[in-house]
Coordinates of C-alpha atoms in Angstrom, one line a residue:
Chain A
M1 CA -98.5 -182.1 4.4
N2 CA -100.7 -183.5 1.6
A3 CA -101.8 -181.7 -1.5
A4 CA -105.3 -180.8 -0.4
I5 CA -103.9 -179.1 2.8
G6 CA -101.3 -177.3 0.6
I7 CA -104.0 -176.0 -1.8
A8 CA -106.1 -174.8 1.2
Y9 CA -103.1 -172.9 2.5
L10 CA -102.4 -171.5 -0.9
I11 CA -106.0 -170.2 -1.1
A12 CA -105.8 -168.8 2.4
S13 CA -102.6 -166.9 1.5
L14 CA -104.4 -165.4 -1.5
T15 CA -107.4 -164.3 0.7
F16 CA -104.9 -162.6 3.1
I17 CA -103.4 -160.6 0.2
A18 CA -106.9 -159.8 -1.2
G19 CA -108.2 -158.9 2.2
L20 CA -105.4 -156.4 2.7
R21 CA -106.1 -155.0 -0.7
F22 CA -109.8 -154.6 0.1
L23 CA -109.0 -153.0 3.4
S24 CA -107.3 -150.2 1.6
S25 CA -110.6 -148.6 0.5
P26 CA -113.5 -147.5 2.8
V27 CA -116.0 -149.0 0.4
T28 CA -114.5 -152.6 0.4
A29 CA -112.9 -152.6 3.9
K30 CA -115.7 -154.7 5.4
L31 CA -115.5 -157.2 2.6
G32 CA -111.7 -157.3 3.0
N33 CA -111.9 -158.3 6.6
R34 CA -114.5 -161.0 5.9
V35 CA -112.4 -162.4 3.0
A36 CA -109.4 -162.7 5.2
A37 CA -111.4 -164.3 8.0
A38 CA -112.9 -166.8 5.6
G39 CA -109.3 -167.7 4.5
M40 CA -108.3 -168.1 8.1
I41 CA -111.2 -170.5 8.8
L42 CA -110.2 -172.5 5.7
A43 CA -106.6 -172.7 6.9
L44 CA -107.6 -173.8 10.4
V45 CA -110.0 -176.5 9.2
A46 CA -107.4 -177.8 6.8
T47 CA -104.8 -178.0 9.6
F48 CA -106.9 -180.6 11.4
F49 CA -106.3 -183.0 8.5
Y50 CA -102.6 -183.0 9.2
K51 CA -101.2 -186.5 9.4
D52 CA -100.4 -187.9 12.9
L53 CA -102.1 -185.0 14.7
T54 CA -103.0 -186.0 18.3
N55 CA -104.3 -184.2 21.4
F56 CA -107.6 -183.2 19.6
P57 CA -109.6 -182.6 22.9
L58 CA -106.8 -180.4 24.3
I59 CA -106.6 -178.4 21.0
F60 CA -110.3 -178.0 20.8
V61 CA -110.8 -176.8 24.3
A62 CA -107.9 -174.3 23.9
I63 CA -109.4 -172.9 20.7
V64 CA -112.8 -172.5 22.3
I65 CA -111.3 -170.7 25.3
G66 CA -109.4 -168.3 23.1
A67 CA -112.4 -167.8 20.8
V68 CA -114.8 -167.0 23.6
L69 CA -112.5 -164.7 25.5
G70 CA -111.2 -163.0 22.4
S71 CA -114.4 -162.3 20.5
G72 CA -116.3 -161.6 23.8
S73 CA -113.9 -158.9 25.0
A74 CA -113.5 -157.5 21.4
R75 CA -117.3 -157.2 21.2
M76 CA -117.8 -155.6 24.6
V77 CA -115.0 -153.1 24.6
K78 CA -115.8 -149.4 23.9
M79 CA -114.6 -147.8 20.7
T80 CA -112.1 -145.7 22.6
A81 CA -110.4 -148.8 24.0
M82 CA -109.8 -150.2 20.5
P83 CA -106.1 -149.3 20.4
Q84 CA -105.3 -151.2 23.5
M85 CA -107.3 -154.2 22.3
V86 CA -105.2 -154.3 19.1
A87 CA -102.1 -154.1 21.4
I88 CA -103.2 -157.0 23.6
F89 CA -104.3 -159.3 20.8
N90 CA -101.0 -158.6 19.1
G91 CA -99.2 -159.5 22.2
M92 CA -101.1 -162.8 22.4
G93 CA -99.9 -163.6 18.8
G94 CA -96.3 -162.8 19.7
G95 CA -96.6 -165.0 22.8
A96 CA -98.0 -167.9 20.7
A97 CA -95.2 -167.6 18.1
A98 CA -92.6 -167.7 21.0
L99 CA -94.2 -170.8 22.5
V100 CA -94.4 -172.5 19.1
S101 CA -90.7 -171.9 18.5
T102 CA -89.9 -173.2 21.9
L103 CA -92.0 -176.4 21.4
E104 CA -90.4 -177.0 18.0
F105 CA -87.0 -176.6 19.7
V106 CA -88.0 -179.2 22.3
H107 CA -89.5 -181.5 19.6
L108 CA -86.4 -181.4 17.3
T109 CA -83.9 -181.9 20.1
S110 CA -86.0 -184.6 21.9
N111 CA -83.9 -187.6 20.9
G112 CA -80.6 -186.1 21.7
A113 CA -80.5 -184.7 18.1
T114 CA -78.8 -181.3 17.5
L115 CA -80.2 -178.6 15.3
D116 CA -78.3 -177.4 12.3
H117 CA -77.3 -173.7 12.3
S118 CA -80.2 -172.4 10.2
Q119 CA -82.8 -174.2 12.2
G120 CA -81.2 -173.0 15.5
L121 CA -81.1 -169.4 14.3
T122 CA -84.7 -169.3 13.0
I123 CA -86.0 -171.0 16.2
A124 CA -84.0 -168.7 18.5
L125 CA -85.0 -165.5 16.6
G126 CA -88.7 -166.6 16.5
A127 CA -88.8 -167.2 20.2
A128 CA -86.9 -164.0 21.0
I129 CA -88.9 -161.7 18.7
G130 CA -92.2 -163.2 19.7
S131 CA -91.4 -162.7 23.4
I132 CA -90.3 -159.1 22.9
S133 CA -93.6 -158.4 21.1
F134 CA -95.5 -160.2 23.8
A135 CA -94.0 -158.2 26.7
G136 CA -93.9 -154.9 24.8
S137 CA -97.6 -155.2 23.7
I138 CA -98.7 -155.9 27.3
I139 CA -96.9 -152.8 28.5
A140 CA -98.5 -150.8 25.7
F141 CA -101.9 -152.2 26.7
A142 CA -101.3 -151.4 30.4
K143 CA -100.2 -147.8 29.6
L144 CA -103.2 -147.1 27.3
Q145 CA -105.6 -148.8 29.8
E146 CA -104.0 -146.6 32.5
L147 CA -103.1 -149.6 34.6
M148 CA -99.7 -148.1 34.9
P149 CA -98.4 -144.5 34.6
S150 CA -98.4 -143.5 31.0
N151 CA -95.7 -140.8 31.3
A152 CA -92.3 -141.1 29.7
Y153 CA -89.2 -141.3 31.7
Q154 CA -85.6 -142.0 30.9
F155 CA -82.6 -142.2 33.1
S156 CA -79.0 -141.9 31.8
W157 CA -78.4 -145.5 32.6
T158 CA -81.5 -147.0 30.9
K159 CA -79.9 -147.0 27.5
F160 CA -76.9 -148.9 28.8
A161 CA -79.2 -151.3 30.8
N162 CA -81.2 -152.0 27.6
A163 CA -78.1 -152.5 25.6
G164 CA -76.8 -154.9 28.2
V165 CA -80.1 -157.0 28.2
A166 CA -80.0 -157.0 24.4
L167 CA -76.4 -158.3 24.4
I168 CA -77.3 -161.1 26.8
L169 CA -80.2 -162.0 24.4
V170 CA -77.8 -162.1 21.4
G171 CA -75.6 -164.4 23.5
F172 CA -78.5 -166.8 24.0
V173 CA -79.5 -166.7 20.3
A174 CA -75.9 -167.4 19.4
A175 CA -75.7 -170.4 21.8
I176 CA -78.8 -172.0 20.1
T177 CA -77.5 -171.2 16.6
I178 CA -74.2 -173.0 17.3
G179 CA -76.1 -176.1 18.4
S180 CA -77.0 -175.9 22.1
S181 CA -79.9 -178.2 22.8
S182 CA -80.3 -177.4 26.5
H183 CA -83.8 -176.6 27.7
L184 CA -82.3 -174.1 30.2
V185 CA -80.8 -172.1 27.3
I186 CA -84.2 -171.7 25.5
A187 CA -85.9 -170.9 28.9
G188 CA -83.2 -168.3 29.6
L189 CA -83.7 -166.9 26.1
L190 CA -87.4 -166.5 26.6
A191 CA -86.9 -164.8 30.0
V192 CA -84.3 -162.4 28.8
A193 CA -86.4 -161.5 25.7
V194 CA -89.5 -160.8 27.9
I195 CA -87.3 -158.6 30.1
L196 CA -86.0 -156.8 27.0
G197 CA -89.6 -156.2 25.8
L198 CA -90.5 -154.7 29.2
V199 CA -87.5 -152.4 29.6
L200 CA -87.8 -151.3 26.0
V201 CA -91.4 -150.1 26.1
T202 CA -91.8 -149.1 29.8
P203 CA -89.9 -145.8 29.5
I204 CA -91.8 -144.7 26.4
G205 CA -94.6 -142.2 26.9
G206 CA -98.2 -142.9 26.1
A207 CA -98.1 -140.3 23.2
D208 CA -95.7 -142.6 21.3
M209 CA -97.8 -145.8 21.9
P210 CA -99.3 -145.8 18.4
V211 CA -95.8 -146.1 16.9
V212 CA -94.9 -148.8 19.5
I213 CA -98.1 -150.9 18.8
S214 CA -97.4 -150.7 15.1
L215 CA -93.8 -151.7 15.6
M216 CA -94.9 -154.6 17.9
N217 CA -97.4 -155.6 15.2
S218 CA -94.7 -155.9 12.6
L219 CA -92.4 -157.8 15.0
T220 CA -95.2 -160.4 15.6
G221 CA -95.5 -160.7 11.9
L222 CA -91.8 -161.4 11.6
A223 CA -91.9 -163.9 14.5
V224 CA -94.8 -165.7 12.7
A225 CA -92.9 -165.8 9.5
L226 CA -89.9 -167.4 11.4
T227 CA -92.1 -170.1 12.8
G228 CA -93.2 -170.7 9.2
F229 CA -89.5 -171.3 8.3
V230 CA -89.1 -173.7 11.3
L231 CA -92.2 -175.7 10.3
G232 CA -91.7 -175.4 6.6
N233 CA -95.1 -173.8 6.3
E234 CA -95.4 -171.3 3.4
L235 CA -98.8 -170.0 4.6
L236 CA -97.1 -168.7 7.8
I237 CA -94.2 -167.3 5.9
V238 CA -96.6 -165.4 3.5
A239 CA -98.9 -164.1 6.3
G240 CA -96.0 -163.1 8.6
A241 CA -94.1 -161.4 5.8
L242 CA -97.2 -159.4 4.7
V243 CA -97.8 -158.2 8.3
G244 CA -94.1 -157.5 8.9
A245 CA -93.9 -155.4 5.7
S246 CA -97.2 -153.5 6.3
G247 CA -96.3 -152.9 10.0
T248 CA -92.9 -151.5 9.1
L249 CA -94.5 -149.2 6.6
L250 CA -97.1 -148.0 9.0
T251 CA -94.5 -147.5 11.7
Q252 CA -92.5 -145.4 9.4
L253 CA -95.5 -143.3 8.3
M254 CA -96.4 -142.6 11.9
A255 CA -92.8 -141.8 13.0
K256 CA -92.6 -139.5 10.0
A257 CA -95.8 -137.8 11.0
M258 CA -94.2 -137.0 14.4
N259 CA -90.9 -136.1 12.7
R260 CA -89.1 -138.5 14.9
P261 CA -87.0 -141.4 13.6
I262 CA -88.1 -144.7 15.1
T263 CA -84.8 -144.9 17.0
N264 CA -85.8 -141.7 18.6
V265 CA -89.1 -143.1 19.8
L266 CA -87.4 -146.1 21.3
W267 CA -84.3 -144.5 22.8
G268 CA -85.3 -140.8 22.9
S269 CA -87.1 -139.2 25.8
F270 CA -90.3 -137.6 24.6
G271 CA -91.4 -135.4 27.4
A272 CA -89.0 -136.9 29.8
T273 CA -86.6 -133.9 29.7
S274 CA -87.2 -131.1 32.1
V275 CA -90.4 -129.5 31.0
A276 CA -89.3 -126.0 30.1
G277 CA -91.8 -125.2 27.4
M278 CA -91.8 -122.0 25.5
E279 CA -91.1 -118.8 27.4
L280 CA -94.4 -117.3 28.1
P281 CA -94.7 -113.6 27.8
P282 CA -94.9 -112.1 31.3
G283 CA -98.5 -111.6 32.5
A284 CA -99.8 -114.1 29.9
T285 CA -103.3 -115.1 30.8
V286 CA -105.9 -117.6 29.7
R287 CA -109.2 -116.2 28.4
E288 CA -112.4 -118.0 29.0
I289 CA -115.5 -117.8 26.7
S290 CA -119.1 -118.5 27.4
V291 CA -121.0 -121.2 25.5
D292 CA -123.3 -118.5 23.9
D293 CA -120.4 -116.3 22.8
A294 CA -118.7 -119.3 21.3
A295 CA -121.8 -120.4 19.4
V296 CA -122.4 -116.9 18.0
L297 CA -118.8 -116.6 17.0
M298 CA -119.1 -119.8 14.9
A299 CA -122.6 -119.3 13.6
Y300 CA -121.6 -116.0 12.1
S301 CA -118.4 -116.9 10.5
Q302 CA -117.7 -118.1 7.0
R303 CA -115.2 -120.9 7.6
V304 CA -114.9 -123.1 10.7
V305 CA -112.3 -125.8 11.1
I306 CA -112.8 -128.5 13.7
V307 CA -109.7 -130.1 15.2
P308 CA -110.5 -133.3 17.0
G309 CA -108.2 -135.0 19.5
Y310 CA -108.0 -137.8 22.0
G311 CA -110.4 -135.8 24.3
L312 CA -113.1 -136.3 21.7
A313 CA -112.6 -140.1 21.9
V314 CA -112.6 -140.1 25.7
A315 CA -115.8 -138.1 25.9
Q316 CA -117.5 -140.0 23.0
A317 CA -118.7 -136.7 21.7
Q318 CA -118.4 -137.5 18.0
H319 CA -122.2 -137.7 17.4
Q320 CA -122.8 -134.3 19.1
L321 CA -119.9 -132.8 17.2
R322 CA -121.5 -133.9 13.9
E323 CA -124.8 -132.4 15.0
L324 CA -123.0 -129.2 15.6
S325 CA -121.2 -129.2 12.2
D326 CA -124.5 -130.1 10.5
L327 CA -126.2 -127.1 12.2
L328 CA -123.4 -124.8 11.1
N329 CA -123.5 -126.2 7.6
D330 CA -127.2 -125.6 7.3
S331 CA -126.8 -122.0 8.3
G332 CA -124.3 -121.5 5.6
V333 CA -121.0 -122.0 7.4
E334 CA -118.3 -124.0 5.6
V335 CA -117.2 -126.6 8.1
K336 CA -114.1 -128.8 7.7
Y337 CA -112.5 -131.3 10.0
A338 CA -108.7 -131.2 10.2
I339 CA -107.0 -134.5 11.1
H340 CA -103.5 -134.7 12.4
P341 CA -101.9 -138.0 11.5
V342 CA -101.2 -138.9 15.2
A343 CA -104.3 -137.4 16.7
G344 CA -105.7 -139.8 19.2
R345 CA -103.9 -143.0 20.1
M346 CA -103.6 -144.6 16.7
P347 CA -103.2 -143.5 13.2
G348 CA -106.7 -143.0 11.8
H349 CA -108.2 -143.0 15.3
M350 CA -110.1 -139.8 14.6
N351 CA -111.2 -140.9 11.2
V352 CA -112.8 -144.0 12.8
L353 CA -114.6 -141.9 15.3
L354 CA -115.9 -139.4 12.7
A355 CA -116.9 -142.3 10.5
E356 CA -118.9 -143.7 13.4
A357 CA -120.8 -140.4 13.6
D358 CA -121.4 -140.5 9.8
V359 CA -119.3 -137.4 9.1
P360 CA -119.0 -137.2 5.3
Y361 CA -115.5 -138.0 4.1
S362 CA -115.6 -134.9 1.9
E363 CA -115.5 -132.7 5.1
V364 CA -112.5 -134.5 6.5
Y365 CA -109.1 -133.2 5.6
E366 CA -105.6 -134.4 6.3
M367 CA -103.0 -132.1 7.8
S368 CA -101.1 -131.4 4.6
A369 CA -104.3 -130.6 2.8
I370 CA -105.7 -128.1 5.4
N371 CA -102.6 -126.5 7.0
G372 CA -102.5 -123.8 4.3
E373 CA -106.1 -122.8 5.0
F374 CA -105.9 -121.7 8.6
P375 CA -105.0 -118.1 7.9
S376 CA -108.3 -117.7 6.0
T377 CA -110.3 -119.6 8.6
D378 CA -112.5 -117.6 10.9
V379 CA -112.8 -120.0 13.8
V380 CA -110.9 -123.1 14.8
L381 CA -112.7 -125.3 17.2
V382 CA -110.2 -127.6 19.0
V383 CA -112.0 -130.5 20.7
G384 CA -109.8 -132.3 23.2
A385 CA -106.6 -132.0 21.2
N386 CA -103.4 -130.5 22.7
D387 CA -99.9 -131.4 21.6
I388 CA -100.8 -131.6 17.9
T389 CA -101.7 -127.9 18.0
N390 CA -98.8 -126.7 20.1
P391 CA -96.9 -123.9 18.3
A392 CA -93.9 -124.6 20.4
A393 CA -93.2 -127.6 18.0
R394 CA -92.8 -125.0 15.3
E395 CA -91.1 -122.1 17.1
D396 CA -89.2 -123.3 20.2
P397 CA -86.1 -125.3 19.4
G398 CA -85.8 -126.1 23.2
S399 CA -89.2 -127.8 23.3
P400 CA -89.2 -131.6 23.5
I401 CA -91.6 -131.8 20.6
Y402 CA -89.7 -129.3 18.4
G403 CA -89.9 -130.3 14.8
M404 CA -93.1 -132.3 15.1
P405 CA -95.5 -131.2 12.3
I406 CA -98.5 -129.5 13.8
L407 CA -101.8 -128.1 12.7
N408 CA -101.2 -124.4 12.5
V409 CA -104.4 -123.5 14.3
D410 CA -102.8 -120.4 15.7
Y411 CA -102.9 -118.8 12.2
A412 CA -106.7 -118.6 12.3
Q413 CA -108.7 -115.5 13.4
H414 CA -110.2 -117.1 16.5
I415 CA -109.4 -120.3 18.3
I416 CA -111.9 -121.9 20.7
V417 CA -110.4 -124.7 22.7
L418 CA -112.7 -127.2 24.4
K419 CA -110.7 -128.7 27.2
R420 CA -111.4 -130.4 30.5
S421 CA -108.8 -128.4 32.5
M422 CA -105.4 -126.7 32.0
R423 CA -103.7 -130.1 32.4
P424 CA -101.0 -130.6 29.9
G425 CA -101.3 -133.1 27.1
F426 CA -99.9 -136.6 26.8
A427 CA -96.4 -135.3 26.0
G428 CA -96.6 -133.5 29.4
I429 CA -95.7 -130.0 28.1
D430 CA -97.3 -126.6 28.3
N431 CA -99.1 -125.3 25.2
P432 CA -98.5 -121.6 24.5
L433 CA -101.6 -121.7 22.2
Y434 CA -103.8 -121.3 25.3
Y435 CA -102.1 -118.0 26.2
N436 CA -102.5 -116.6 22.7
P437 CA -104.8 -113.5 22.8
K438 CA -106.8 -115.0 19.9
T439 CA -107.6 -118.1 21.9
A440 CA -110.6 -118.6 24.1
M441 CA -111.0 -121.6 26.4
L442 CA -114.3 -123.4 27.1
F443 CA -113.6 -125.7 30.0
G444 CA -115.6 -128.9 30.7
D445 CA -116.3 -132.4 29.4
A446 CA -116.2 -132.3 25.6
K447 CA -119.5 -134.1 25.2
D448 CA -121.2 -131.7 27.6
S449 CA -119.6 -128.6 26.0
V450 CA -120.5 -129.7 22.5
Q451 CA -124.1 -130.4 23.5
K452 CA -124.4 -127.0 25.0
L453 CA -122.9 -125.5 21.9
V454 CA -125.5 -127.3 19.8
A455 CA -128.3 -125.9 21.8
A456 CA -126.8 -122.4 21.7
T457 CA -126.1 -122.6 18.0
K458 CA -129.8 -123.4 17.3
N459 CA -130.7 -120.1 18.9
A460 CA -127.8 -118.2 17.4
A461 CA -128.4 -119.5 13.9
K462 CA -132.1 -118.7 13.8
P463 CA -132.1 -115.1 12.6
R464 CA -129.7 -115.8 9.9
D465 CA -131.6 -118.9 8.8
S466 CA -134.9 -117.0 8.4
K467 CA -133.1 -114.3 6.6
R468 CA -131.8 -116.8 4.1
K469 CA -135.3 -118.1 3.6
E470 CA -136.5 -114.5 3.0
D471 CA -133.7 -114.0 0.5
G472 CA -134.8 -117.2 -1.2
R473 CA -138.4 -116.1 -1.3
L474 CA -137.3 -112.7 -2.7
A475 CA -135.4 -114.4 -5.4
A476 CA -138.4 -116.6 -6.1
T477 CA -140.7 -113.7 -6.5
K478 CA -138.3 -111.9 -8.7
A479 CA -138.0 -114.9 -10.9
Chain B
M1 CA -81.1 -176.1 2.3
T2 CA -83.4 -176.1 -0.7
E3 CA -86.5 -175.8 1.6
L4 CA -84.9 -172.9 3.4
L5 CA -84.1 -171.2 0.1
L6 CA -87.7 -171.8 -1.1
G7 CA -88.9 -170.2 2.2
A8 CA -86.6 -167.2 1.6
Y9 CA -88.1 -166.7 -1.9
V10 CA -91.7 -166.9 -0.5
F11 CA -90.7 -164.5 2.3
L12 CA -89.1 -161.9 0.1
L13 CA -91.9 -161.9 -2.5
A14 CA -94.5 -161.7 0.2
I15 CA -92.7 -158.7 1.7
I16 CA -92.8 -157.0 -1.7
V17 CA -96.5 -157.8 -2.1
G18 CA -97.1 -156.4 1.4
F19 CA -95.4 -153.1 0.6
E20 CA -97.3 -152.8 -2.7
V21 CA -100.7 -153.7 -1.3
I22 CA -100.4 -151.5 1.7
G23 CA -98.7 -148.5 0.1
R24 CA -102.1 -147.3 -1.3
V25 CA -104.0 -147.3 2.0
P26 CA -105.4 -143.8 2.9
S27 CA -104.5 -142.7 6.4
M28 CA -108.1 -142.9 7.7
L29 CA -107.9 -146.6 7.2
H30 CA -104.6 -147.0 9.1
T31 CA -106.2 -148.2 12.3
P32 CA -108.5 -150.8 10.6
L33 CA -105.5 -151.8 8.5
M34 CA -103.3 -152.3 11.6
S35 CA -106.1 -154.2 13.2
G36 CA -106.6 -156.3 10.1
T37 CA -102.9 -157.2 9.8
N38 CA -103.0 -158.0 13.5
A39 CA -105.8 -160.5 12.9
I40 CA -103.9 -162.0 9.9
H41 CA -100.8 -162.8 11.9
G42 CA -103.2 -164.8 14.1
V43 CA -102.5 -167.5 11.5
V44 CA -99.8 -168.5 14.1
L45 CA -102.7 -170.5 15.5
V46 CA -102.2 -172.9 12.6
S47 CA -98.6 -173.6 13.8
A48 CA -99.8 -173.8 17.4
I49 CA -102.2 -176.6 16.4
I50 CA -99.5 -178.4 14.5
V51 CA -97.0 -178.4 17.4
A52 CA -99.8 -179.2 19.9
G53 CA -100.7 -182.2 17.8
Q54 CA -97.2 -183.6 18.1
A55 CA -96.8 -183.0 21.9
H56 CA -96.1 -186.2 23.7
D57 CA -95.6 -185.4 27.4
T58 CA -97.4 -183.4 30.1
S59 CA -95.0 -180.4 30.1
T60 CA -95.1 -179.9 26.3
R61 CA -98.9 -180.4 26.3
I62 CA -99.3 -177.6 28.9
I63 CA -97.1 -175.2 26.8
A64 CA -98.9 -176.3 23.7
F65 CA -102.3 -175.6 25.4
F66 CA -101.2 -172.0 26.1
A67 CA -99.8 -171.6 22.6
V68 CA -103.2 -172.5 21.1
V69 CA -105.1 -170.3 23.6
L70 CA -102.9 -167.3 22.8
G71 CA -103.2 -167.9 19.0
S72 CA -106.9 -168.4 19.2
L73 CA -107.2 -165.1 21.2
N74 CA -105.2 -163.3 18.4
V75 CA -107.4 -164.7 15.6
F76 CA -110.8 -164.3 17.1
G77 CA -110.2 -161.1 18.9
G78 CA -108.3 -159.6 16.0
F79 CA -111.0 -160.3 13.4
V80 CA -113.9 -159.1 15.7
V81 CA -112.1 -155.8 16.5
T82 CA -111.4 -155.2 12.9
D83 CA -115.0 -156.0 11.9
R84 CA -116.2 -153.5 14.4
M85 CA -113.9 -150.8 13.0
V86 CA -114.7 -151.4 9.4
N87 CA -118.4 -151.5 10.1
M88 CA -118.2 -147.8 10.6
F89 CA -117.3 -147.2 7.0
H90 CA -120.6 -148.2 5.6
S91 CA -121.5 -145.2 3.5
R92 CA -119.6 -144.3 0.3
P93 CA -117.3 -141.3 0.4
G94 CA -119.4 -138.1 0.6
E95 CA -122.6 -139.8 -0.2
R96 CA -124.5 -138.9 3.0
R97 CA -127.0 -136.0 2.6

């Protein structure tokens, strides 16, 4: 590696750090991504000046194929499908890291040479971790894309089976560390690591996928850093370590938001236990509300809190929702949005949707900031959210989600729930909120329901609006 | 050994930088951040190009080809997805209306 390439890599490393820093503020986030992308292009161009680099046509064709497929699918996919896109691209990175480690293994052992222990260990770990991330991310993608059932399941023997597979993998890593140069051993290692990734993620329910994607993201970072060790490339070490650290931090934040240690996500059984749910009082019924009644209820209240969930993302109702909140705002209702940290399928999923609809950040509140306000809230409008509002998490020690922090919407005066049907949420458990006498259900597609609410609110808000104008005129004449 | 030790220094310092830089990110930017870090580890494409450039027989060329395709997917897909996400944060906080 000559000095010019080294300097280009150094600059690229700095752009990655700067990019992440800029990504931490909404104002500079766009710039941050551009800065990091520019650094990436610099690093890629510099790499072509490596001494003794051959196979240019092959490399070029492969890059073009990846670029066209990658940017094409990323451009075409709907905003709701973003989480699984991150999962699949992450899996590609993990797979690439595993293949790079494998090739370096073949390259270093080509002339009957043996690896020293540190080389063997970094190559084996890079190949293993990359493969686990590859397989795990593809399962996460398939679950979110609903190509396979997203429910959680756990048998008593899965833990032992997983532990067994992990032990075999450790055996392969050890074999390469102590100097095995057999191609069969590295192939076996890759196969077992892929199997481990599959069996590790398959039993995990869709509700936990954000945590899983974040974990896989940090694993890929680690695998990339390991390939950096193998190739003696500081750029890869810096970038991989940055991603490994951030991914770990994000994973912890998410697991914390669900009050579930990461080990619990991986080896627990969210929603896989027999679904008992909270004991419902005998004769508990679900109350339905008409669109007009719901609109009047909101238009004539002081404070309304909107709780968005995954259903909002599916229905793509964010623009209609903003129209509704604007209408309410204009007629003097104080409207706030309450965001649960794990609402949707990724952390910040709801914020992205609301930002798309230009909802001002000043109206958007995080769980800890708004949970104290529900008792003084007149109406809570729950749009396609379920588990994050389930009071069983607070009150029923027998519930599978017991202990998960929730939005205390049941403390409000009235709760209106927009929901497609009585189907349980992603965790697969019943929600006693719907049987609360204060709760009224408005069934239907979220977009459709919100649209109807907008129309009805226009009518409902009129008298009050004109009264406000009269008051204003009165005040003006008095002055 | 010195090279490994140097790598370890770089690795550990980068981890500390990673924690420091990311610790300040508000939760609403967690999705774009995850997506952005996902694009950054696409730098694995650099290593894929290097190993592809030293492949000498058909089987390693085939594996190298796939490594470059996967790395390229990670880089280009990752940055485009992130770009689409951060494009939504165009207005300054609370500035609308």
